[in-house]
Amino acid sequence: MVVLYRLIGALYRRPRFRDPARKLDGAARWRRALSRRDASDRKGLPMVCLVHPDGPSTVLTEIRRLLKAARPDGVRYAYLRPSQNNSRKKPIGEPKKWTSDDVRAVRTILREARNQLVVNNQLRDARLRFPLFSLANWLMDQQRDPADLNPDSTLRKELKKQGLVQHISNASKIARDELPEGIRWQIPLLVLRIAALITFRLAVTGRVRALSGRYWWFMHQPHLAPEMTNTFARFAGRLIDGEWQKESKEQVARLLVNAFLEDLRRAYRLRPWHLFRKRRMTYPVVLLDNITPDNGGYDLLVMINTIRNQVGVFDPLLVISASSAVPPDAGQTPNRPRYEAKGALDAYTTWQNQLLDDRRARQDTTWYLPLRIPGEPAEQDRDRAARELGPFNGYESSRKESRPPALTSRWLRIGVTVAVLAAAGVLTWTTYQSHCHSFDGELNWTGTECVGVSDGSADLFQPSDDTIRQVEQTVLAQNQLAAAEHAAAPQRPYISLVDLQAITSSNNTADGLTAERESVEGVAVAQKRQLEKSGSSDPIVRVLIANAGNGMRQGGAVAAQLGALASKDSSVVGVVGLDISSQPTEATITALARAGLPMVAAPLSEDSLADGNPLYFQVAPQNQREAAMVAAFAKQRLAQDPTLLNSVRVYYSDDATDTYSTNLRDDAVAAFTAKGFAASAVAFTPSGASGLTSHQQTGDPLIGNAVAAGRDTCGYHGFVFFAGRGVPDYGDFLSGAEQCTNDAVFIGDDDVSRYVANSTLRGQYSVAYNYVSFAPAPIASPPGAEQDFYGELKSLFPFEQQPAQDRSLDSHAALSYDAALVMITATEYLREGPTPIPITPGNVWREITDIHAAQTSAPGADKAVDGATGTIDYGGDITRHVPLNKQIAILLVQGGRVNPDIQGFCGTAAGRTPSSWCPPGD
């Protein structure tokens, strides 16, 4: 008997790695038996049938006692002793004909086994659950009302009470009673109940695997032909009391047994989502005592054998039966059993070696392992078994066998899951951080600033304020309207314009980005006007805001990003805006040209930009024209005030990368010299200088920083031309000049308009100064495109409705509007002919050169654009990228306010007359 107990002790212990394999003891012959069991074709647990033909035996009672005392984790077991039913005696040797009583007997045994396996309280692992068998068992207790005209609906209602829908319904009723009255609480509860009901109706079909769960299993198992019904509700109707009796009784029994075994399979199957489930290290044991062909015991064994042969899937159930005759044929096969209990190992080895052939042949005895019990176990056998089986040391004296392997440990699963979630969290957070606290792949964090492209949903201005956010939200809202309009009118051209600027502040304040903000405002006005049009050739415009970083230093990377975006989004046709003439800006222009994107710059004026890149255009005049006008203006002032010295000092940034300042210095010195002035250039160290100097190349003196440059004007009674950056250097320059009394004539370049754009900065110092603007003061503008633009600007952005004396009168919004207008006009030209031309960056670039005044008197020949900053006319010359005779104004700031009277005006603009002293036009 000790050998039998050893075999049982080995069988109920789950192996640490592969499910049928287990170590039986240290002996070599047991290890050979183990190695033979490793093969998948030998996978499975036998039904150990203990036969005691000499009379009743208490062997199962003894095994139950030992299982109850098993250590350290215990064994889940059920002890059943089916009662004898003499009314169902079947003559030995006759074929089995299943009856309703046979089904009830099998069902009763399974139900009691379930109940006992569920309530083994001494075990430390999770309780077993039998959802499939319990549902089938519950259905077989239901009855149909003969008067019910819609039994399917009634059964669905009963099924609903068994599931999550009923719990949700109950919880919502409680919440409805507890929560305050009001529709804001009732609507979510109603939506939840409706969603749960819809989910249930889908689940109860049994066809949607993700939702149907146990219903899906019933509709896909092989018994009772579920294909005969199209939903689980119909199939369930065949299992209720009064209906299942009309089915094949054997098929009903098979369904019950298969559901029971499937519940065990699922309980022992670890899935990735079973995070906290401990790997069970013992198989459940069902002890069937006193079984006969008439009390359901034999029938249950027959069904288990049949299901295992048919399904072919391992189930973790160890069945040990005790009977006076050999199941399933009650001893009709003479050579069974061939082994007694003391030969349990040889019997098991023989059974395992024969298992594959028997499974393929679907033998009625495939899973039976009969062993003859000679009599009651001796007292010494009981003691020895208690020592070896009771402490659950099995056949190796080690607690290691009772523990799951590390690879299946729930702590490892929890640790791996936590590690994966942590890694995913870190990756997500890193991605979120690297994309500027968003998941927008078009935004990138460089470590100090956010660069990239946004449709207005992300705040790219650094730093930002409420006014800037209003502008961005306006662009976002208009982009959404543009998308809706494009969907409603797909025949209209749909284009995306990128406003690319340096919208990282150089002085770390939002005030330092006033000019850039106004540039976006100007493009937004152009976008709004297109939304108000409805012609088939009128483009619908989407605006994208792009940050090239502080000083345009990230422009090359953003340009490459825009090129990639244009290859994916055919609506991207070009770039407008740009910011500050410098080496980084030149590199950005080159990169944009390499990406095949045409550009229309708004404020750029450096001479070489328009000469070195065919895809580049601008709406502002060049530095040489600005310098010529400033020199002519100074000559006119000198004539008005002979006390002024006939000399000029040109202060410029000592930064070799600031090509705008050095270019304007050269142009100014040349223009003033040509007008008879004694011109000298003085360098100062600008804020945030790169370290590359330019004064050494010319031998100009270096005065210090911008404050020192301002102090250098003290006592000077000539002309001062500031050819540096408006922000932040011009404010420092004025602070130095204010430290003493001087009567020099101060003239700031066009970049000083950035400083003037900020009313707070503009009012800090009392020094009066002139500055160059590429857009005249709107309050002094004649009726026309200029006044129309500023009226639209104030309407779209109410915060721009400032008193006249507080207006900055800068040119950035108007210049950006005109740059966008050039792109829009070029797009319109592509749709004017009889054959519409595709809207591509290359075709739009080609049409920009067609923006020029009439060469003939033919109708429609005049294609110049009347912009907010004057007439835009590229002269009809494909090599010309700067407008002809573009207007330039000189304005005066006194006491922190801009004088509405224009001090000087040159160029071509509707309703304006150039000053008499203007230099010759282009």
Short mmCIF file of N, CA, C and O in Angstrom, two decimals, residues 55-140:
data_model
loop_
_atom_site.label_atom_id
_atom_site.label_comp_id
_atom_site.label_asym_id
_atom_site.label_seq_id
_atom_site.Cartn_x
_atom_site.Cartn_y
_atom_site.Cartn_z
N GLY A 55 -14.35 -7.66 -0.63
CA GLY A 55 -15.26 -7.04 0.33
C GLY A 55 -14.98 -5.57 0.49
O GLY A 55 -14.06 -5.02 -0.12
N PRO A 56 -15.78 -4.87 1.31
CA PRO A 56 -15.61 -3.41 1.47
C PRO A 56 -14.20 -3.06 1.96
O PRO A 56 -13.56 -3.82 2.67
N SER A 57 -13.77 -1.87 1.57
CA SER A 57 -12.44 -1.40 1.94
C SER A 57 -12.53 0.04 2.42
O SER A 57 -13.39 0.81 1.98
N THR A 58 -11.64 0.38 3.30
CA THR A 58 -11.58 1.76 3.81
C THR A 58 -10.40 2.52 3.24
O THR A 58 -9.96 3.51 3.80
N VAL A 59 -9.88 2.05 2.11
CA VAL A 59 -8.66 2.66 1.57
C VAL A 59 -8.89 4.13 1.20
O VAL A 59 -8.03 4.99 1.42
N LEU A 60 -10.06 4.49 0.63
CA LEU A 60 -10.31 5.89 0.27
C LEU A 60 -10.46 6.76 1.51
O LEU A 60 -10.09 7.93 1.51
N THR A 61 -11.02 6.17 2.56
CA THR A 61 -11.10 6.92 3.82
C THR A 61 -9.71 7.25 4.33
O THR A 61 -9.44 8.36 4.82
N GLU A 62 -8.79 6.26 4.21
CA GLU A 62 -7.42 6.50 4.64
C GLU A 62 -6.73 7.54 3.76
O GLU A 62 -6.03 8.43 4.25
N ILE A 63 -6.98 7.46 2.45
CA ILE A 63 -6.38 8.46 1.54
C ILE A 63 -6.93 9.84 1.84
O ILE A 63 -6.19 10.84 1.83
N ARG A 64 -8.24 9.91 2.15
CA ARG A 64 -8.82 11.22 2.49
C ARG A 64 -8.15 11.79 3.74
O ARG A 64 -7.86 12.99 3.81
N ARG A 65 -7.91 10.95 4.74
CA ARG A 65 -7.25 11.43 5.96
C ARG A 65 -5.85 11.96 5.66
O ARG A 65 -5.44 13.00 6.18
N LEU A 66 -5.13 11.25 4.79
CA LEU A 66 -3.78 11.70 4.45
C LEU A 66 -3.80 12.99 3.64
O LEU A 66 -2.94 13.86 3.81
N LEU A 67 -4.76 13.11 2.73
CA LEU A 67 -4.86 14.35 1.95
C LEU A 67 -5.20 15.54 2.83
O LEU A 67 -4.69 16.65 2.63
N LYS A 68 -6.04 15.31 3.81
CA LYS A 68 -6.44 16.39 4.70
C LYS A 68 -5.25 16.89 5.51
O LYS A 68 -5.17 18.08 5.85
N ALA A 69 -4.29 16.00 5.81
CA ALA A 69 -3.13 16.38 6.61
C ALA A 69 -1.94 16.78 5.76
O ALA A 69 -0.86 17.02 6.29
N ALA A 70 -2.10 16.83 4.44
CA ALA A 70 -0.96 17.14 3.55
C ALA A 70 -0.42 18.53 3.85
O ALA A 70 -1.15 19.47 4.14
N ARG A 71 0.89 18.67 3.77
CA ARG A 71 1.58 19.93 4.04
C ARG A 71 2.58 20.19 2.90
O ARG A 71 2.99 19.26 2.23
N PRO A 72 3.00 21.44 2.68
CA PRO A 72 2.67 22.62 3.48
C PRO A 72 1.43 23.36 2.98
O PRO A 72 0.84 24.14 3.71
N ASP A 73 1.04 23.16 1.73
CA ASP A 73 -0.05 23.96 1.18
C ASP A 73 -1.38 23.22 1.10
O ASP A 73 -2.38 23.80 0.74
N GLY A 74 -1.38 21.94 1.41
CA GLY A 74 -2.63 21.20 1.39
C GLY A 74 -3.04 20.77 0.00
O GLY A 74 -2.44 21.15 -1.01
N VAL A 75 -4.08 19.94 -0.05
CA VAL A 75 -4.59 19.41 -1.31
C VAL A 75 -6.09 19.66 -1.34
O VAL A 75 -6.80 19.43 -0.36
N ARG A 76 -6.58 20.13 -2.47
CA ARG A 76 -8.01 20.34 -2.63
C ARG A 76 -8.65 19.02 -3.06
O ARG A 76 -8.28 18.47 -4.11
N TYR A 77 -9.58 18.52 -2.28
CA TYR A 77 -10.15 17.20 -2.58
C TYR A 77 -11.64 17.21 -2.25
O TYR A 77 -12.17 18.07 -1.55
N ALA A 78 -12.31 16.20 -2.81
CA ALA A 78 -13.72 15.96 -2.53
C ALA A 78 -13.90 14.46 -2.33
O ALA A 78 -13.41 13.65 -3.14
N TYR A 79 -14.59 14.09 -1.27
CA TYR A 79 -14.88 12.67 -0.99
C TYR A 79 -16.37 12.44 -1.19
O TYR A 79 -17.21 13.09 -0.56
N LEU A 80 -16.69 11.52 -2.11
CA LEU A 80 -18.08 11.25 -2.47
C LEU A 80 -18.35 9.76 -2.36
O LEU A 80 -17.53 8.93 -2.79
N ARG A 81 -19.52 9.46 -1.82
CA ARG A 81 -19.95 8.06 -1.72
C ARG A 81 -21.37 7.98 -2.28
O ARG A 81 -22.36 8.12 -1.54
N PRO A 82 -21.49 7.79 -3.61
CA PRO A 82 -22.82 7.75 -4.21
C PRO A 82 -23.66 6.63 -3.61
O PRO A 82 -23.17 5.54 -3.35
N SER A 83 -24.92 6.95 -3.39
CA SER A 83 -25.83 5.94 -2.83
C SER A 83 -26.27 4.98 -3.91
O SER A 83 -26.37 5.32 -5.08
N GLN A 84 -26.57 3.73 -3.47
CA GLN A 84 -26.98 2.69 -4.40
C GLN A 84 -28.43 2.90 -4.80
O GLN A 84 -29.28 3.24 -3.98
N ASN A 85 -28.74 2.72 -6.09
CA ASN A 85 -30.10 2.86 -6.59
C ASN A 85 -30.48 1.57 -7.32
O ASN A 85 -30.14 1.37 -8.48
N ASN A 86 -31.16 0.69 -6.61
CA ASN A 86 -31.48 -0.62 -7.18
C ASN A 86 -32.53 -0.55 -8.28
O ASN A 86 -32.71 -1.51 -9.02
N SER A 87 -33.24 0.57 -8.37
CA SER A 87 -34.29 0.68 -9.40
C SER A 87 -33.71 0.84 -10.78
O SER A 87 -34.43 0.70 -11.77
N ARG A 88 -32.40 1.12 -10.89
CA ARG A 88 -31.81 1.35 -12.21
C ARG A 88 -30.80 0.26 -12.55
O ARG A 88 -29.87 0.51 -13.29
N LYS A 89 -30.94 -0.91 -12.02
CA LYS A 89 -29.95 -1.96 -12.28
C LYS A 89 -29.91 -2.28 -13.77
O LYS A 89 -30.94 -2.45 -14.41
N LYS A 90 -28.72 -2.31 -14.30
CA LYS A 90 -28.50 -2.63 -15.70
C LYS A 90 -27.87 -4.02 -15.79
O LYS A 90 -26.88 -4.29 -15.11
N PRO A 91 -28.43 -4.88 -16.58
CA PRO A 91 -27.82 -6.21 -16.74
C PRO A 91 -26.40 -6.09 -17.24
O PRO A 91 -26.11 -5.34 -18.17
N ILE A 92 -25.50 -6.84 -16.59
CA ILE A 92 -24.09 -6.79 -16.97
C ILE A 92 -23.93 -7.35 -18.37
O ILE A 92 -24.47 -8.41 -18.71
N GLY A 93 -23.15 -6.62 -19.16
CA GLY A 93 -22.85 -7.07 -20.51
C GLY A 93 -23.70 -6.42 -21.57
O GLY A 93 -23.37 -6.49 -22.75
N GLU A 94 -24.82 -5.80 -21.21
CA GLU A 94 -25.66 -5.14 -22.20
C GLU A 94 -25.13 -3.74 -22.49
O GLU A 94 -24.59 -3.09 -21.61
N PRO A 95 -25.33 -3.24 -23.75
CA PRO A 95 -24.90 -1.88 -24.08
C PRO A 95 -25.61 -0.86 -23.22
O PRO A 95 -26.78 -1.02 -22.87
N LYS A 96 -24.91 0.19 -22.93
CA LYS A 96 -25.44 1.26 -22.07
C LYS A 96 -26.45 2.09 -22.85
O LYS A 96 -26.19 2.57 -23.94
N LYS A 97 -27.64 2.23 -22.28
CA LYS A 97 -28.65 3.12 -22.84
C LYS A 97 -28.95 4.20 -21.80
O LYS A 97 -29.53 3.92 -20.75
N TRP A 98 -28.52 5.42 -22.08
CA TRP A 98 -28.59 6.50 -21.11
C TRP A 98 -30.04 6.94 -20.88
O TRP A 98 -30.84 7.05 -21.82
N THR A 99 -30.33 7.18 -19.60
CA THR A 99 -31.65 7.65 -19.21
C THR A 99 -31.52 8.97 -18.47
O THR A 99 -30.42 9.40 -18.10
N SER A 100 -32.67 9.60 -18.22
CA SER A 100 -32.67 10.85 -17.46
C SER A 100 -32.13 10.64 -16.06
O SER A 100 -31.44 11.51 -15.50
N ASP A 101 -32.42 9.46 -15.46
CA ASP A 101 -31.90 9.18 -14.13
C ASP A 101 -30.39 9.08 -14.13
O ASP A 101 -29.73 9.51 -13.17
N ASP A 102 -29.83 8.52 -15.19
CA ASP A 102 -28.36 8.44 -15.28
C ASP A 102 -27.75 9.84 -15.32
O ASP A 102 -26.74 10.13 -14.67
N VAL A 103 -28.38 10.73 -16.09
CA VAL A 103 -27.88 12.10 -16.17
C VAL A 103 -27.97 12.78 -14.80
O VAL A 103 -27.04 13.47 -14.37
N ARG A 104 -29.10 12.57 -14.11
CA ARG A 104 -29.27 13.18 -12.79
C ARG A 104 -28.21 12.67 -11.81
O ARG A 104 -27.69 13.42 -10.98
N ALA A 105 -27.91 11.36 -11.89
CA ALA A 105 -26.92 10.79 -10.98
C ALA A 105 -25.54 11.41 -11.22
O ALA A 105 -24.83 11.79 -10.28
N VAL A 106 -25.14 11.52 -12.50
CA VAL A 106 -23.85 12.14 -12.83
C VAL A 106 -23.84 13.60 -12.39
O VAL A 106 -22.87 14.09 -11.81
N ARG A 107 -24.93 14.29 -12.65
CA ARG A 107 -25.03 15.70 -12.28
C ARG A 107 -24.93 15.88 -10.77
O ARG A 107 -24.26 16.80 -10.28
N THR A 108 -25.56 14.98 -10.01
CA THR A 108 -25.52 15.07 -8.55
C THR A 108 -24.09 14.89 -8.04
O THR A 108 -23.62 15.63 -7.16
N ILE A 109 -23.38 13.92 -8.61
CA ILE A 109 -21.99 13.70 -8.18
C ILE A 109 -21.13 14.92 -8.51
O ILE A 109 -20.35 15.39 -7.67
N LEU A 110 -21.27 15.46 -9.71
CA LEU A 110 -20.48 16.62 -10.10
C LEU A 110 -20.82 17.83 -9.23
O LEU A 110 -19.93 18.60 -8.85
N ARG A 111 -22.09 18.02 -8.93
CA ARG A 111 -22.48 19.15 -8.12
C ARG A 111 -21.89 19.06 -6.72
O ARG A 111 -21.39 20.05 -6.17
N GLU A 112 -21.93 17.84 -6.13
CA GLU A 112 -21.36 17.67 -4.79
C GLU A 112 -19.84 17.82 -4.83
O GLU A 112 -19.24 18.40 -3.92
N ALA A 113 -19.20 17.32 -5.90
CA ALA A 113 -17.76 17.48 -6.04
C ALA A 113 -17.39 18.96 -6.14
O ALA A 113 -16.43 19.43 -5.53
N ARG A 114 -18.18 19.69 -6.92
CA ARG A 114 -17.94 21.14 -7.02
C ARG A 114 -18.03 21.80 -5.66
O ARG A 114 -17.17 22.61 -5.28
N ASN A 115 -19.08 21.50 -4.92
CA ASN A 115 -19.29 22.13 -3.62
C ASN A 115 -18.13 21.86 -2.66
O ASN A 115 -17.68 22.75 -1.94
N GLN A 116 -17.66 20.61 -2.66
CA GLN A 116 -16.57 20.28 -1.74
C GLN A 116 -15.24 20.89 -2.20
O GLN A 116 -14.43 21.33 -1.38
N LEU A 117 -15.00 20.91 -3.50
CA LEU A 117 -13.74 21.50 -4.00
C LEU A 117 -13.70 22.99 -3.77
O LEU A 117 -12.62 23.57 -3.59
N VAL A 118 -14.84 23.64 -3.75
CA VAL A 118 -14.88 25.09 -3.57
C VAL A 118 -14.59 25.48 -2.13
O VAL A 118 -13.93 26.50 -1.87
N VAL A 119 -15.01 24.65 -1.17
CA VAL A 119 -14.97 25.08 0.24
C VAL A 119 -13.81 24.47 1.01
O VAL A 119 -13.86 24.40 2.23
N ASN A 120 -12.74 24.02 0.37
CA ASN A 120 -11.57 23.54 1.11
C ASN A 120 -10.87 24.73 1.75
O ASN A 120 -10.03 25.40 1.14
N ASN A 121 -11.20 25.03 2.99
CA ASN A 121 -10.73 26.26 3.62
C ASN A 121 -9.28 26.21 4.07
O ASN A 121 -8.69 27.24 4.38
N GLN A 122 -8.71 24.99 4.19
CA GLN A 122 -7.35 24.92 4.70
C GLN A 122 -6.32 25.28 3.63
O GLN A 122 -5.14 25.45 3.94
N LEU A 123 -6.73 25.42 2.38
CA LEU A 123 -5.80 25.76 1.31
C LEU A 123 -5.55 27.26 1.27
O LEU A 123 -6.44 28.06 1.56
N ARG A 124 -4.34 27.63 0.87
CA ARG A 124 -3.96 29.03 0.85
C ARG A 124 -4.10 29.65 -0.54
O ARG A 124 -3.95 30.85 -0.68
N ASP A 125 -4.35 28.83 -1.56
CA ASP A 125 -4.50 29.41 -2.89
C ASP A 125 -5.94 29.87 -3.09
O ASP A 125 -6.80 29.68 -2.24
N ALA A 126 -6.21 30.47 -4.23
CA ALA A 126 -7.53 31.03 -4.50
C ALA A 126 -8.56 29.93 -4.64
O ALA A 126 -8.25 28.79 -5.02
N ARG A 127 -9.80 30.27 -4.36
CA ARG A 127 -10.87 29.31 -4.48
C ARG A 127 -11.07 28.93 -5.95
O ARG A 127 -10.86 29.72 -6.85
N LEU A 128 -11.49 27.68 -6.13
CA LEU A 128 -11.87 27.25 -7.47
C LEU A 128 -13.24 27.84 -7.80
O LEU A 128 -14.09 28.03 -6.92
N ARG A 129 -13.44 28.08 -9.08
CA ARG A 129 -14.73 28.56 -9.55
C ARG A 129 -15.19 27.66 -10.67
O ARG A 129 -14.37 27.17 -11.47
N PHE A 130 -16.47 27.43 -10.75
CA PHE A 130 -17.04 26.55 -11.77
C PHE A 130 -18.15 27.29 -12.51
O PHE A 130 -19.32 26.91 -12.43
N PRO A 131 -17.81 28.36 -13.23
CA PRO A 131 -18.87 29.15 -13.88
C PRO A 131 -19.61 28.39 -14.97
O PRO A 131 -20.82 28.56 -15.13
N LEU A 132 -18.89 27.57 -15.75
CA LEU A 132 -19.55 26.85 -16.85
C LEU A 132 -20.48 25.77 -16.32
O LEU A 132 -21.65 25.68 -16.72
N PHE A 133 -19.98 24.92 -15.42
CA PHE A 133 -20.81 23.87 -14.87
C PHE A 133 -21.97 24.46 -14.07
O PHE A 133 -23.11 23.97 -14.14
N SER A 134 -21.70 25.53 -13.30
CA SER A 134 -22.76 26.12 -12.49
C SER A 134 -23.86 26.69 -13.37
O SER A 134 -25.05 26.59 -13.03
N LEU A 135 -23.52 27.28 -14.52
CA LEU A 135 -24.54 27.79 -15.42
C LEU A 135 -25.37 26.66 -16.00
O LEU A 135 -26.62 26.74 -16.05
N ALA A 136 -24.71 25.59 -16.44
CA ALA A 136 -25.45 24.44 -16.98
C ALA A 136 -26.33 23.82 -15.91
O ALA A 136 -27.49 23.47 -16.16
N ASN A 137 -25.80 23.68 -14.71
CA ASN A 137 -26.58 23.11 -13.62
C ASN A 137 -27.78 24.00 -13.28
O ASN A 137 -28.88 23.49 -13.02
N TRP A 138 -27.58 25.31 -13.28
CA TRP A 138 -28.69 26.24 -13.00
C TRP A 138 -29.76 26.16 -14.08
O TRP A 138 -30.96 26.17 -13.77
N LEU A 139 -29.34 26.08 -15.33
CA LEU A 139 -30.31 25.99 -16.42
C LEU A 139 -31.18 24.74 -16.30
O LEU A 139 -32.39 24.78 -16.57
N MET A 140 -30.58 23.63 -15.87
CA MET A 140 -31.33 22.38 -15.79
C MET A 140 -32.36 22.41 -14.67
O MET A 140 -33.25 21.54 -14.60
#
